[in-house]
Short mmCIF file of C-alpha atoms in Angstrom, two decimals:
data_model
loop_
_atom_site.label_atom_id
_atom_site.label_comp_id
_atom_site.label_asym_id
_atom_site.label_seq_id
_atom_site.Cartn_x
_atom_site.Cartn_y
_atom_site.Cartn_z
CA MET A 157 -54.00 9.16 -35.65
CA VAL A 158 -53.99 5.46 -34.85
CA GLU A 159 -56.24 4.43 -31.99
CA GLN A 160 -56.82 0.96 -30.63
CA VAL A 161 -57.86 -0.85 -27.48
CA VAL A 162 -54.72 -2.05 -25.72
CA GLU A 163 -54.96 -5.06 -23.44
CA PRO A 164 -52.26 -6.47 -21.15
CA ARG A 165 -50.35 -9.50 -22.34
CA ILE A 166 -47.98 -10.38 -19.54
CA ARG A 167 -45.55 -13.27 -19.86
CA GLY A 168 -43.62 -14.01 -16.70
CA PHE A 169 -41.64 -10.91 -15.77
CA ILE A 170 -42.37 -8.91 -18.92
CA SER A 171 -45.41 -7.47 -20.66
CA VAL A 172 -45.39 -7.60 -24.44
CA THR A 173 -47.87 -4.72 -24.56
CA ALA A 174 -47.90 -1.30 -22.92
CA HIS A 175 -50.79 1.12 -22.51
CA PRO A 176 -49.83 4.59 -23.78
CA GLU A 177 -52.25 6.58 -21.61
CA GLY A 178 -51.58 4.46 -18.54
CA CYS A 179 -47.85 5.12 -18.92
CA ALA A 180 -48.58 8.80 -19.40
CA ALA A 181 -50.65 8.91 -16.20
CA ASN A 182 -47.80 7.24 -14.29
CA VAL A 183 -45.40 9.90 -15.53
CA ARG A 184 -47.73 12.74 -14.55
CA ALA A 185 -48.07 11.30 -11.05
CA GLN A 186 -44.29 11.06 -10.66
CA VAL A 187 -43.83 14.62 -11.90
CA GLU A 188 -46.14 15.91 -9.18
CA VAL A 189 -44.19 14.03 -6.50
CA ALA A 190 -40.94 15.48 -7.84
CA LYS A 191 -42.28 19.04 -7.94
CA GLN A 192 -43.59 18.86 -4.39
CA GLY A 193 -40.64 16.98 -2.93
CA LEU A 194 -37.96 19.22 -4.44
CA ALA A 195 -39.72 22.57 -4.10
CA GLY A 196 -37.45 25.32 -2.87
CA MET A 197 -34.17 23.69 -3.91
CA PRO A 198 -31.67 25.55 -6.13
CA ARG A 199 -31.82 24.95 -9.87
CA LEU A 200 -29.70 22.07 -11.18
CA GLY A 201 -27.49 22.62 -14.22
CA PRO A 202 -27.23 20.42 -17.32
CA THR A 203 -27.82 16.77 -16.45
CA LEU A 204 -27.24 13.52 -18.33
CA VAL A 205 -29.19 10.37 -17.41
CA VAL A 206 -27.99 7.11 -18.99
CA GLY A 207 -30.82 4.59 -18.77
CA SER A 208 -33.61 7.15 -18.59
CA SER A 209 -36.85 5.48 -19.66
CA THR A 210 -37.99 3.25 -16.78
CA GLY A 211 -37.50 2.62 -13.06
CA TYR A 212 -34.93 4.63 -11.16
CA GLY A 213 -33.55 6.20 -14.32
CA LEU A 214 -36.94 7.57 -15.36
CA ALA A 215 -37.53 8.86 -11.83
CA THR A 216 -34.18 10.64 -12.01
CA LEU A 217 -34.95 12.26 -15.36
CA LEU A 218 -38.35 13.47 -14.11
CA SER A 219 -36.98 14.71 -10.78
CA ALA A 220 -34.12 16.63 -12.40
CA CYS A 221 -36.22 18.15 -15.19
CA PHE A 222 -39.46 18.95 -13.37
CA GLY A 223 -38.31 19.14 -9.75
CA LEU A 224 -35.00 20.98 -10.18
CA ASP A 225 -35.63 22.68 -13.55
CA ALA A 226 -32.50 21.13 -15.05
CA PRO A 227 -31.88 20.89 -18.80
CA VAL A 228 -31.84 17.09 -19.13
CA LEU A 229 -30.50 14.79 -21.82
CA GLY A 230 -31.57 11.15 -21.47
CA VAL A 231 -30.18 8.03 -23.12
CA CYS A 232 -32.25 4.88 -23.53
CA PHE A 233 -32.94 2.00 -25.89
CA GLU A 234 -36.69 1.78 -26.56
CA ARG A 235 -38.97 0.77 -29.42
CA GLU A 236 -41.24 3.34 -31.03
CA SER A 237 -44.66 2.18 -32.18
CA SER A 238 -45.08 0.95 -35.75
CA GLU A 239 -47.91 -0.33 -37.91
CA GLU A 240 -47.21 -3.83 -36.61
CA LYS A 241 -46.28 -3.23 -32.96
CA LEU A 242 -47.01 -1.02 -30.02
CA GLY A 243 -44.23 1.04 -28.53
CA THR A 244 -42.55 -0.09 -25.33
CA ALA A 245 -43.53 1.23 -21.92
CA GLY A 246 -40.27 3.18 -21.79
CA TRP A 247 -41.07 4.88 -25.09
CA TYR A 248 -44.52 5.93 -23.88
CA ASN A 249 -43.06 7.14 -20.58
CA LEU A 250 -40.69 9.45 -22.40
CA ALA A 251 -43.32 10.58 -24.91
CA GLU A 252 -45.34 11.99 -22.02
CA ALA A 253 -42.28 13.45 -20.31
CA HIS A 254 -41.34 15.24 -23.54
CA ARG A 255 -44.91 16.50 -24.00
CA LEU A 256 -45.02 17.91 -20.48
CA ALA A 257 -41.58 19.48 -20.80
CA GLN A 258 -42.55 21.22 -24.04
CA ALA A 259 -45.81 22.47 -22.49
CA GLU A 260 -43.95 23.90 -19.49
CA GLY A 261 -41.02 25.36 -21.42
CA ARG A 262 -38.43 22.93 -20.04
CA HIS A 263 -35.45 21.51 -21.93
CA LEU A 264 -35.61 17.72 -22.30
CA GLU A 265 -34.09 15.62 -25.07
CA THR A 266 -33.59 11.90 -25.62
CA VAL A 267 -30.99 9.95 -27.56
CA ASN A 268 -32.53 6.57 -28.33
CA GLY A 269 -29.93 3.89 -29.02
CA ASP A 270 -27.36 1.53 -27.56
CA ALA A 271 -25.70 3.42 -24.70
CA PHE A 272 -22.71 1.05 -24.85
CA SER A 273 -21.89 2.10 -28.41
CA ASP A 274 -19.43 4.74 -29.59
CA GLU A 275 -22.11 6.11 -31.92
CA VAL A 276 -24.51 6.99 -29.11
CA LYS A 277 -21.74 8.48 -26.98
CA THR A 278 -20.77 10.65 -29.93
CA GLN A 279 -24.39 11.75 -30.45
CA VAL A 280 -24.61 12.73 -26.78
CA ILE A 281 -21.35 14.66 -26.89
CA ASP A 282 -22.49 16.53 -30.01
CA ALA A 283 -25.84 17.41 -28.38
CA LEU A 284 -24.15 18.63 -25.21
CA ARG A 285 -21.72 20.80 -27.16
CA GLU A 286 -24.46 22.32 -29.27
CA ARG A 287 -27.27 22.84 -26.77
CA TYR A 288 -26.24 22.17 -23.15
CA GLY A 289 -22.61 22.89 -22.33
CA PRO A 290 -20.69 21.09 -19.54
CA ILE A 291 -22.86 18.93 -17.33
CA GLU A 292 -23.13 19.16 -13.56
CA LEU A 293 -24.58 15.68 -12.98
CA LEU A 294 -24.34 12.32 -14.72
CA VAL A 295 -26.57 9.53 -13.45
CA TYR A 296 -25.83 6.01 -14.66
CA SER A 297 -28.88 3.77 -14.36
CA LEU A 298 -28.32 1.20 -17.07
CA ALA A 299 -29.50 -2.42 -16.86
CA ALA A 300 -29.01 -4.54 -19.96
CA PRO A 301 -28.82 -8.21 -21.00
CA ARG A 302 -25.78 -7.79 -23.24
CA ARG A 303 -23.01 -5.43 -24.27
CA THR A 304 -20.92 -5.25 -27.42
CA ASP A 305 -17.38 -3.96 -26.98
CA PRO A 306 -17.02 -1.07 -29.47
CA ALA A 307 -13.30 -1.76 -29.91
CA SER A 308 -13.13 -5.54 -30.30
CA GLY A 309 -16.71 -6.41 -31.25
CA ALA A 310 -16.86 -8.97 -28.44
CA VAL A 311 -20.38 -9.59 -27.13
CA TRP A 312 -20.83 -10.13 -23.40
CA HIS A 313 -24.00 -11.39 -21.75
CA SER A 314 -25.22 -10.80 -18.20
CA VAL A 315 -26.79 -13.67 -16.27
CA LEU A 316 -28.66 -14.00 -12.98
CA LYS A 317 -26.85 -16.88 -11.35
CA PRO A 318 -25.29 -17.81 -8.01
CA VAL A 319 -21.54 -18.10 -7.67
CA GLY A 320 -19.76 -21.10 -6.17
CA ALA A 321 -22.83 -23.27 -5.48
CA ASP A 322 -26.22 -23.94 -7.01
CA PHE A 323 -29.16 -21.87 -5.74
CA HIS A 324 -32.19 -23.50 -4.09
CA ASP A 325 -34.77 -21.36 -2.31
CA LYS A 326 -38.30 -20.07 -2.37
CA THR A 327 -39.64 -17.90 -5.13
CA VAL A 328 -43.04 -16.85 -6.42
CA ASN A 329 -44.02 -17.94 -9.90
CA LEU A 330 -45.46 -14.82 -11.55
CA ARG A 331 -47.35 -16.95 -14.07
CA THR A 332 -49.13 -19.24 -11.59
CA ASN A 333 -48.97 -17.07 -8.43
CA GLU A 334 -47.62 -20.04 -6.53
CA VAL A 335 -44.77 -20.21 -4.04
CA GLU A 336 -42.31 -22.82 -5.23
CA GLU A 337 -38.63 -23.67 -5.16
CA ALA A 338 -36.27 -22.10 -7.63
CA SER A 339 -33.14 -24.01 -8.61
CA ILE A 340 -30.36 -22.36 -10.60
CA GLU A 341 -26.98 -23.78 -11.48
CA ALA A 342 -23.89 -21.89 -10.38
CA ALA A 343 -22.34 -19.54 -12.93
CA THR A 344 -19.31 -20.47 -14.96
CA PRO A 345 -16.21 -18.23 -14.87
CA GLU A 346 -17.12 -17.00 -18.34
CA GLU A 347 -20.63 -16.02 -17.18
CA ILE A 348 -19.22 -14.20 -14.15
CA GLU A 349 -16.83 -12.25 -16.35
CA GLY A 350 -19.49 -11.50 -18.95
CA THR A 351 -21.85 -10.12 -16.31
CA ARG A 352 -19.08 -7.90 -14.95
CA HIS A 353 -18.47 -6.45 -18.41
CA VAL A 354 -22.18 -5.68 -18.84
CA MET A 355 -23.29 -4.63 -15.34
CA GLY A 356 -20.03 -3.46 -13.76
CA GLY A 357 -18.35 -0.08 -13.97
CA GLU A 358 -16.57 -0.25 -17.33
CA ASP A 359 -19.17 1.59 -19.36
CA TRP A 360 -19.83 4.16 -16.61
CA ALA A 361 -16.10 4.94 -16.57
CA GLU A 362 -16.06 5.17 -20.38
CA TRP A 363 -18.88 7.73 -20.33
CA VAL A 364 -17.00 9.87 -17.82
CA ARG A 365 -13.72 9.55 -19.75
CA ARG A 366 -15.30 10.56 -23.07
CA LEU A 367 -17.11 13.52 -21.52
CA GLN A 368 -14.00 14.66 -19.65
CA GLU A 369 -11.87 14.51 -22.80
CA ALA A 370 -14.52 16.54 -24.61
CA GLY A 371 -14.40 19.25 -21.94
CA LEU A 372 -18.04 18.62 -21.03
CA LEU A 373 -17.75 18.18 -17.26
CA ALA A 374 -18.43 21.30 -15.20
CA PRO A 375 -16.33 22.23 -12.14
CA GLY A 376 -17.64 20.31 -9.14
CA PHE A 377 -19.10 17.67 -11.48
CA ARG A 378 -20.90 14.81 -9.77
CA THR A 379 -21.79 11.37 -11.03
CA VAL A 380 -23.89 8.65 -9.41
CA ALA A 381 -24.51 5.04 -10.41
CA TYR A 382 -27.31 2.95 -8.92
CA SER A 383 -26.85 -0.36 -7.15
CA TYR A 384 -28.54 -2.72 -4.73
CA VAL A 385 -27.20 -4.80 -1.86
CA GLY A 386 -30.24 -6.38 -0.23
CA PRO A 387 -30.64 -8.53 2.87
CA VAL A 388 -29.28 -11.92 3.85
CA LEU A 389 -32.40 -13.55 2.40
CA THR A 390 -31.51 -12.68 -1.21
CA GLN A 391 -27.72 -12.57 -1.07
CA ALA A 392 -27.13 -16.04 -2.52
CA ILE A 393 -28.80 -15.09 -5.77
CA TYR A 394 -28.06 -11.38 -5.75
CA ARG A 395 -25.21 -9.86 -3.75
CA HIS A 396 -23.09 -13.02 -3.75
CA GLY A 397 -24.18 -13.92 -7.28
CA THR A 398 -23.08 -12.72 -10.69
CA ILE A 399 -24.98 -9.43 -10.50
CA GLY A 400 -23.64 -8.68 -7.03
CA LEU A 401 -20.05 -9.25 -8.13
CA ALA A 402 -20.63 -6.91 -11.06
CA LYS A 403 -22.02 -4.31 -8.66
CA GLU A 404 -18.90 -4.65 -6.50
CA HIS A 405 -16.91 -3.73 -9.61
CA LEU A 406 -19.24 -0.77 -10.11
CA GLU A 407 -18.56 0.37 -6.55
CA ALA A 408 -14.79 0.05 -6.99
CA THR A 409 -15.08 2.12 -10.16
CA ALA A 410 -16.52 5.03 -8.15
CA GLY A 411 -13.24 5.44 -6.29
CA GLU A 412 -11.23 5.33 -9.50
CA LEU A 413 -13.47 7.92 -11.11
CA THR A 414 -13.23 10.25 -8.12
CA ALA A 415 -9.44 10.14 -8.40
CA SER A 416 -9.64 10.95 -12.12
CA LEU A 417 -11.89 13.95 -11.44
CA SER A 418 -9.64 15.66 -8.89
CA ASP A 419 -8.75 18.53 -11.24
CA LEU A 420 -12.44 19.41 -11.46
CA ASP A 421 -13.10 18.88 -7.76
CA GLY A 422 -15.47 16.19 -9.04
CA HIS A 423 -16.75 13.10 -7.31
CA ALA A 424 -18.37 9.76 -8.12
CA TRP A 425 -20.63 7.75 -5.86
CA VAL A 426 -22.72 4.61 -5.94
CA SER A 427 -26.19 4.97 -4.47
CA VAL A 428 -27.52 1.74 -2.96
CA ASN A 429 -31.28 1.98 -3.43
CA LYS A 430 -34.05 -0.03 -1.80
CA ALA A 431 -35.87 -2.96 -3.36
CA VAL A 432 -38.81 -1.85 -5.49
CA VAL A 433 -40.91 -3.38 -8.24
CA THR A 434 -39.08 -2.83 -11.53
CA GLN A 435 -38.74 -4.79 -14.76
CA ALA A 436 -35.18 -5.68 -13.76
CA SER A 437 -35.97 -6.85 -10.22
CA ALA A 438 -38.94 -8.92 -11.40
CA ALA A 439 -36.55 -11.11 -13.37
CA ILE A 440 -34.53 -12.18 -10.32
CA PRO A 441 -35.66 -15.42 -8.62
CA ALA A 442 -36.66 -15.00 -4.95
CA VAL A 443 -36.62 -11.21 -5.21
CA GLY A 444 -40.28 -10.95 -6.23
CA LEU A 445 -41.32 -12.92 -3.17
CA TYR A 446 -38.99 -10.92 -0.93
CA VAL A 447 -40.34 -7.61 -2.26
CA SER A 448 -43.94 -8.78 -1.70
CA LEU A 449 -43.14 -9.48 1.95
CA LEU A 450 -41.13 -6.27 2.30
CA LEU A 451 -43.95 -4.15 0.87
CA LYS A 452 -46.36 -5.34 3.54
CA VAL A 453 -43.92 -4.71 6.39
CA MET A 454 -42.81 -1.26 5.23
CA LYS A 455 -46.31 -0.09 4.32
CA GLU A 456 -47.54 -1.09 7.78
CA ARG A 457 -44.70 0.99 9.29
CA GLY A 458 -45.29 3.92 6.95
CA THR A 459 -41.72 3.78 5.60
CA HIS A 460 -42.29 2.45 2.08
CA GLU A 461 -40.86 4.52 -0.79
CA GLY A 462 -41.31 3.92 -4.50
CA THR A 463 -38.77 4.85 -7.16
CA ILE A 464 -39.76 8.51 -7.38
CA GLU A 465 -39.75 8.99 -3.60
CA GLN A 466 -36.30 7.39 -3.41
CA ILE A 467 -34.84 9.67 -6.07
CA VAL A 468 -36.43 12.77 -4.59
CA ARG A 469 -34.74 11.87 -1.29
CA LEU A 470 -31.44 11.24 -3.09
CA LEU A 471 -31.48 14.66 -4.73
CA ARG A 472 -32.78 16.52 -1.70
CA THR A 473 -30.39 15.02 0.84
CA GLN A 474 -27.35 13.63 -1.02
CA VAL A 475 -26.43 14.83 -4.52
CA GLY A 476 -28.72 17.73 -5.42
CA PRO A 477 -27.41 21.29 -5.82
CA GLY A 478 -26.07 22.76 -2.59
CA VAL A 479 -26.17 19.40 -0.77
CA GLU A 480 -23.21 17.44 0.58
CA PRO A 481 -23.53 13.63 0.43
CA GLN A 482 -23.29 11.55 3.59
CA PRO A 483 -21.87 8.21 2.42
CA ASP A 484 -21.20 5.26 4.72
CA ASP A 485 -17.74 4.02 5.71
CA ALA A 486 -17.43 2.22 2.36
CA GLY A 487 -18.21 5.41 0.46
CA LEU A 488 -21.72 4.29 -0.54
CA ILE A 489 -24.84 6.43 -0.39
CA ARG A 490 -27.40 4.28 1.43
CA LEU A 491 -31.00 4.87 0.41
CA ASP A 492 -31.76 1.31 1.53
CA ASP A 493 -31.44 2.34 5.17
CA LEU A 494 -35.15 2.00 5.94
CA GLU A 495 -35.36 -1.38 4.18
CA LEU A 496 -32.47 -2.79 6.20
CA GLU A 497 -33.65 -1.65 9.63
CA PRO A 498 -33.32 -4.68 11.94
CA ASP A 499 -37.01 -4.79 12.90
CA VAL A 500 -38.05 -4.65 9.25
CA GLN A 501 -35.73 -7.48 8.27
CA ALA A 502 -36.75 -9.56 11.29
CA ALA A 503 -40.41 -9.26 10.28
CA VAL A 504 -39.64 -10.16 6.66
CA ALA A 505 -37.50 -13.15 7.71
CA GLU A 506 -40.25 -14.45 9.98
CA ALA A 507 -42.78 -14.23 7.16
CA TRP A 508 -40.33 -15.80 4.69
CA ALA A 509 -39.98 -18.87 6.91
CA ARG A 510 -43.71 -19.61 6.78
CA VAL A 511 -44.90 -18.20 3.44
CA SER A 512 -46.67 -20.64 1.13
CA THR A 513 -49.05 -20.54 -1.79
CA GLU A 514 -51.96 -20.82 0.63
CA ASN A 515 -51.03 -17.82 2.80
CA LEU A 516 -49.16 -15.71 0.22
CA ARG A 517 -51.76 -12.96 0.02
CA GLU A 518 -52.36 -12.98 3.75
CA ILE A 519 -48.81 -12.45 5.00
CA SER A 520 -47.41 -10.49 2.06
CA ASP A 521 -48.55 -7.66 -0.18
CA TYR A 522 -48.45 -9.81 -3.28
CA ASP A 523 -51.54 -8.03 -4.59
CA GLY A 524 -49.66 -4.73 -4.25
CA TYR A 525 -46.63 -6.26 -5.95
CA GLN A 526 -48.75 -7.41 -8.89
CA ALA A 527 -50.46 -4.02 -9.14
CA ASP A 528 -47.10 -2.22 -9.15
CA PHE A 529 -45.82 -4.65 -11.78
CA GLN A 530 -48.79 -4.01 -14.06
CA ARG A 531 -48.44 -0.25 -13.63
CA LEU A 532 -44.90 -0.49 -15.01
CA PHE A 533 -46.58 -1.13 -18.37
CA GLY A 534 -49.44 1.33 -17.91
CA PHE A 535 -52.10 -1.12 -16.75
CA GLY A 536 -54.24 -0.96 -13.63
CA VAL A 537 -53.87 2.81 -13.39
CA GLU A 538 -56.77 4.55 -11.70
CA GLY A 539 -58.83 6.79 -13.97
CA ILE A 540 -57.92 5.06 -17.24
CA ASP A 541 -60.74 3.56 -19.34
CA TYR A 542 -59.05 0.44 -20.67
CA SER A 543 -62.05 -0.46 -22.80
CA ALA A 544 -61.66 2.72 -24.87
CA PRO A 545 -59.35 3.07 -27.87
CA THR A 546 -56.24 5.18 -27.26
CA GLU A 547 -53.71 6.84 -29.55
CA VAL A 548 -50.76 4.46 -29.86
CA HIS A 549 -48.39 6.52 -32.03
CA ARG A 550 -46.87 9.03 -29.61
CA PRO A 551 -43.70 10.86 -30.71
CA LEU A 552 -40.94 12.33 -28.60
CA VAL A 553 -41.78 15.98 -29.32
#
């Protein structure tokens, strides 16, 4: 037993500490949403979630395991606690998910390592062969700063940069809470290509290929990767930037995968999800400010959904057992439909035009954005005594 008082130490868009019990409380709350939202649906078969410890990936793991009673295998890259350091938020999230699964007699396992590597893919294949059998659903929810090619050893890096012209627009400085201008130089061809290798569809396709060759895809197999499009306001830095081009490659990969799965009557889709507060989105200039404005508008209209609500809707209406997806003309599943409603975007655009440091908290839900951001790391969670010591060594049971 190692107990200590854990305080937040947030630097920009990351916290270098995470509160174990706060993370656990977040997981328990998401589990309840999943159980209620997916009640009455058929049971889901063996499921693999790549990128399973935070954000949309964690919500998927919890929804599949606790909402649809699926045997779930997750893949992530998190740091366990040690004598010198706390564990990461993702580690503590999964520690609680594993504890709950064991208590309720559910089957949940985690492979912790580099999902891009051959070694981790082999570990997953071995686990599926031994304890799961062919999977019905693969969800790809991986966001990473770099990728090493297992064959050549080449290292690619992803960057958040515009393409074709420098970026100049409003952003909110998460350190000073001030609205200011962000300026980012346009990406080089090498940076564009590197981001595609990391954030595009190559690794998703490799997972499907390896699993198919191993005979581990069930008839009617489905796979979904997560993406984001966003509004005109953020397109210069996102959709028309390096990440957006990589996501276009991801979307093209879905069609190629569907063709390769014809013998199984399988299908691949990209789900375009709405903007929410995640560790990944917090790193993108302008997006934090946009999300703060969006939160206020959608909460006032009663249409706001967090990550768990989005994934519950995805499984209930699009890719869960017994459900037929309803993609758009481009073949994309659109969970961002409520975000992109014209009246919502008009209200956000009007607020964007006049937002400043002085009126930030008045015309946006920046306080809500900050609270959501802190909760990603287990802080600011109702009912947690942050002055009390808490157990920091929490295993994946």
